[in-house]
Amino acid sequence: MSCGGVLLLRAVGVGSHRALGALPQQRLAAGSLRRLLRTGPRRSAYVKDLFLGKIQKKDVFPYPEVTLDELNDMKQFVIPVEKFFNEEVDSQKIDRDGVIPQETLDRLKQLGLFGMLIPEEYGGLGLSHIMYARLGEICSQDGAIAVTLAAHQAIGLKGILLAGTEEQKAKYLPKLATGEYIAAFCLTEATSGSDAASIQTRATLSEDKKYYILNGSKIWITNGSLASIFTVFAKTEIIDSNGFKKDRITAFIVERNFGGVTNGKPENKLGIRGSDTCEVHFENTKVPVENVIGEVGDGFKIAMNVLNSGRFSMGSLVAGMIKKLIGKTAEYACTRKQFNRPLSEFGLIQEKFALLARKTYVMESMAYLTAGMMDSPGFPDCSVEAAMVKVFSSEAAWLCVSEALQIVGGLGYMKDYPYERYLRDSRILLIFEGTNEILRMYIAMTGLQYAGQVLKKKIRDLQKGNLSVAMEHVSAILRDSLNRKVSLGLTGRDGVVHPSVEESANRLEENVYYFGRVVEVLLRRFGKTIVEEQLAMKRMADIVINLYAMTAVLSRASRSVHLGLRNHDHEVLLTNIFCTEAYFKNLYNLSQLEKYPPENLDEYIKKAARLVLGNKSYTCTHPLERIF
Amino acid sequence: MAELRALVGVKRVIDYAVKIRVKPDKTGVVTDGVKHSMNPFCEIAVEEAVRLKEKKLVKEVIAVSCGPKQCQETLRTALAMGADRGIHVEVPESEAERLGPLQVSRVLTALAQKEKAGLVLLGKQAIDDDCNQTGQMTAAMLDWPQGTFASKLTLEGDKVTVEREIDGGLETIRLKLPAVVTADLRLNEPRYATLPNIMRRTTRQPGRWEATNPSLHRPPSVVLQPLPVQVYHCTYS
């Protein structure tokens, strides 16, 4: 995985801190509902400092708010969309037929759902990230529709939005906003899934330098046969700064009517069967040079930025789905009687509902916190936070839907009920938009790189004899040895959390501090080769996802209690349960990270895997086998 | 008639899909935190008024709602569907439960006269109380003809032809304007407010002026809110 690791580092280093060209600023009304286009370099958000054992309070406290006007507008938007999904969308039929009916697609276009992210001046709704997340909660009722909409706007046309020129935007966005043109994102190929930098599709500049000739095949493209606008990534030859010829990826806007664009047959999928997924082939397609997005050779960065910016909405999407499930399942659990008692009285069933409620609460909190951060002035780079939301939500979705199916028992297994469809639809969440494994590596590596830079600077300062740094270092060592409780500013005099969640906040602080120390230890132990230690990085990613989740729920619960929202004591309860659970899981992972073999099982695991992979089969002798 | 103004009454009720629960002290149903929306028959009435406006038979559609401040949400939905203006007759929350067809019809009467409406469109009944009285009472107080349970509405000149769904079948009557019509289920299929329309509707207007304290039966005074919605404050007397 080394080349994947190197490339991700490159993407992280280059992508997250540079702007994609200066874009004009829109109205800067405070609390403006409409989304502003980015401009200027972006500062890093909250999570990277967790790797140094610090909590940047001001990034996450208080929990993001919208103005009353925006809230009212949001509620107004929700009404017709909810009504449409409740009354006019027959998810069972869509799943059975494997296609979304044209009338449904037309209604979606009329409702304006194809242009949610496009700014108003191009005919879209120009929604902020928070609003988009809110509407996503409703769209997730039908997985196929949610994926079709997301593939169109969250990735398909995002490239044009983020990095396109005024001419490109004016030419394409209005028709994309009304849904007259549907967009698709073409990156994956048969030989390049997670390793996006290894794509083989080529675009060669024509003789007269007016066109690029595009050749290649892309697979598993959502909206592949519906779309007329494709964001295609292809390798182009460029001359780099040293004068050498290099192959770099470039992003193109390709229209179907450029010629040479063909589709394969629709793929027969496990879930989201209503969405259209197929191969897209480009044969000598002529793409005008004006259709290059951004700079030639900038494609990989654009791809990463596009993918990073769409991820956060998965949190609210899944939360919306699970909320509906909780309602249906609770109805069942309270009416169904076994052993003369309703199911809701049994502890194991209650545990499942508490799990569903807890996970939903965390997902919602994380998603809206991230969306709020992304909407805040300065537009910080929240790609790591968004990745964490995606990992947590996708895994929670799979778990929660499975548990809900379990509650309903045999009924859940039958196609007459929606549970098995939810299960099949939610399995893809762990795979697309960046597999959870890749995202964990990304989370860990971004944080480690940041921590590494800061620590390197600290060590240099120490070596130079900087007294304040030395004192800080010594006092930290002393503090650890004396085992004093650490306070990172969440509680106490300048505290930002409400007293009812103070204990959970203390646990979070303890975890964060310990984590910062462990990161230092690991960086010293492994140095640059830490990128090879995937099992260690996975633990780190799991820890930091939990830390971010704990922060989100603490922030939200504090706000709820301060405002006196309905059922805030229930929120406090869920917060405390989750934080306690996460605290102990983190402690386990942290201790495993610190240890060497044999307490740390990583080496043994790898050894066992090597044998199995070497023989390409299960290698133990059959239990019934005899020698004598 | 290009000069015709339509006054449409809309009521905020518990959403039809919600499972109603009785309060533990048995004094009523649980309304706190429960999803509310516009009465379906009122939606049909608004849709009809907007269609008449689109056919250029009606000049202005004014939506009216009586109740606590949450009614403004219902008015916004009506505006998003195509109504031009909204009037919110605000009733304090404590007295909202005592608000019945008699009081509402008095308000509608006063407003119809104040706004010089030529057509009052209401839903035939509300799905929470099923009273089926407001339209009829309003017509009586205004001394206007009424066409209730309308399943078809045609405006011709200064007359309106209403096809009514009654127990025995269908009855067609012709009324001279001004008139009160209440909408039945098959009058039309309400459109969805599309999100672009909702956005266009939420234009902000500045300006407020002070309200005096009126009673329900006297002509109310006006407080202008930053929306094309006027708020009238009312108390019981």
mmCIF file of C-alpha atoms in Angstrom, chain A residues 34 69 72-73 75-77 79-84 86-88 107 110-113 120 124-125 135 331 566, chain B residues 16 19 32-35 37 43 72-74 76-78 80 189-196 198-199 202 204:
data_model
loop_
_atom_site.group_PDB
_atom_site.id
_atom_site.type_symbol
_atom_site.label_atom_id
_atom_site.label_comp_id
_atom_site.label_asym_id
_atom_site.label_seq_id
_atom_site.Cartn_x
_atom_site.Cartn_y
_atom_site.Cartn_z
ATOM 1 C CA ARG A 34 -27.100 30.990 0.359
ATOM 2 C CA ASP A 69 -35.150 33.352 9.381
ATOM 3 C CA ASN A 72 -38.113 29.150 9.160
ATOM 4 C CA ASP A 73 -36.993 28.904 5.547
ATOM 5 C CA LYS A 75 -38.884 24.294 7.688
ATOM 6 C CA GLN A 76 -40.650 25.636 4.626
ATOM 7 C CA PHE A 77 -38.341 23.740 2.310
ATOM 8 C CA ILE A 79 -42.613 20.443 3.930
ATOM 9 C CA PRO A 80 -43.026 19.801 0.189
ATOM 10 C CA VAL A 81 -40.005 17.516 -0.016
ATOM 11 C CA GLU A 82 -41.252 15.382 2.853
ATOM 12 C CA LYS A 83 -44.717 15.289 1.392
ATOM 13 C CA PHE A 84 -43.335 14.154 -1.947
ATOM 14 C CA ASN A 86 -44.025 10.175 1.784
ATOM 15 C CA GLU A 87 -46.746 10.131 -0.823
ATOM 16 C CA GLU A 88 -45.298 9.819 -4.272
ATOM 17 C CA ARG A 107 -41.072 15.736 -10.014
ATOM 18 C CA GLN A 110 -39.581 20.432 -10.567
ATOM 19 C CA LEU A 111 -39.110 20.490 -6.829
ATOM 20 C CA GLY A 112 -35.686 21.938 -7.451
ATOM 21 C CA LEU A 113 -33.753 19.113 -5.839
ATOM 22 C CA GLU A 120 -28.939 31.263 -7.200
ATOM 23 C CA GLY A 124 -30.114 26.796 -8.412
ATOM 24 C CA LEU A 125 -31.135 27.087 -4.784
ATOM 25 C CA LEU A 135 -32.796 18.157 3.000
ATOM 26 C CA GLU A 331 -44.265 0.753 16.841
ATOM 27 C CA ARG A 566 -37.475 19.772 24.560
ATOM 28 C CA TYR B 16 -53.062 13.730 8.971
ATOM 29 C CA LYS B 19 -50.986 9.087 15.428
ATOM 30 C CA ASP B 32 -46.850 19.829 21.917
ATOM 31 C CA GLY B 33 -44.021 18.776 19.622
ATOM 32 C CA VAL B 34 -46.438 17.046 17.302
ATOM 33 C CA LYS B 35 -46.153 17.660 13.582
ATOM 34 C CA SER B 37 -49.510 21.157 8.757
ATOM 35 C CA GLU B 43 -54.819 23.301 0.688
ATOM 36 C CA GLN B 72 -47.367 31.898 10.329
ATOM 37 C CA GLU B 73 -45.810 28.674 9.057
ATOM 38 C CA THR B 74 -49.104 27.677 7.505
ATOM 39 C CA ARG B 76 -45.905 30.719 4.461
ATOM 40 C CA THR B 77 -46.958 27.461 2.864
ATOM 41 C CA ALA B 78 -49.943 29.236 1.361
ATOM 42 C CA ALA B 80 -45.345 29.387 -1.421
ATOM 43 C CA GLU B 189 -55.111 18.214 -6.704
ATOM 44 C CA PRO B 190 -52.956 20.714 -4.789
ATOM 45 C CA ARG B 191 -49.579 21.418 -6.310
ATOM 46 C CA TYR B 192 -46.396 20.977 -4.368
ATOM 47 C CA ALA B 193 -44.707 24.191 -3.520
ATOM 48 C CA THR B 194 -41.418 23.791 -5.347
ATOM 49 C CA LEU B 195 -38.291 24.924 -3.570
ATOM 50 C CA PRO B 196 -37.473 27.641 -6.139
ATOM 51 C CA ILE B 198 -40.572 29.045 -1.864
ATOM 52 C CA MET B 199 -37.310 30.927 -2.230
ATOM 53 C CA THR B 202 -39.570 34.790 1.059
ATOM 54 C CA ARG B 204 -38.304 40.644 3.065
#
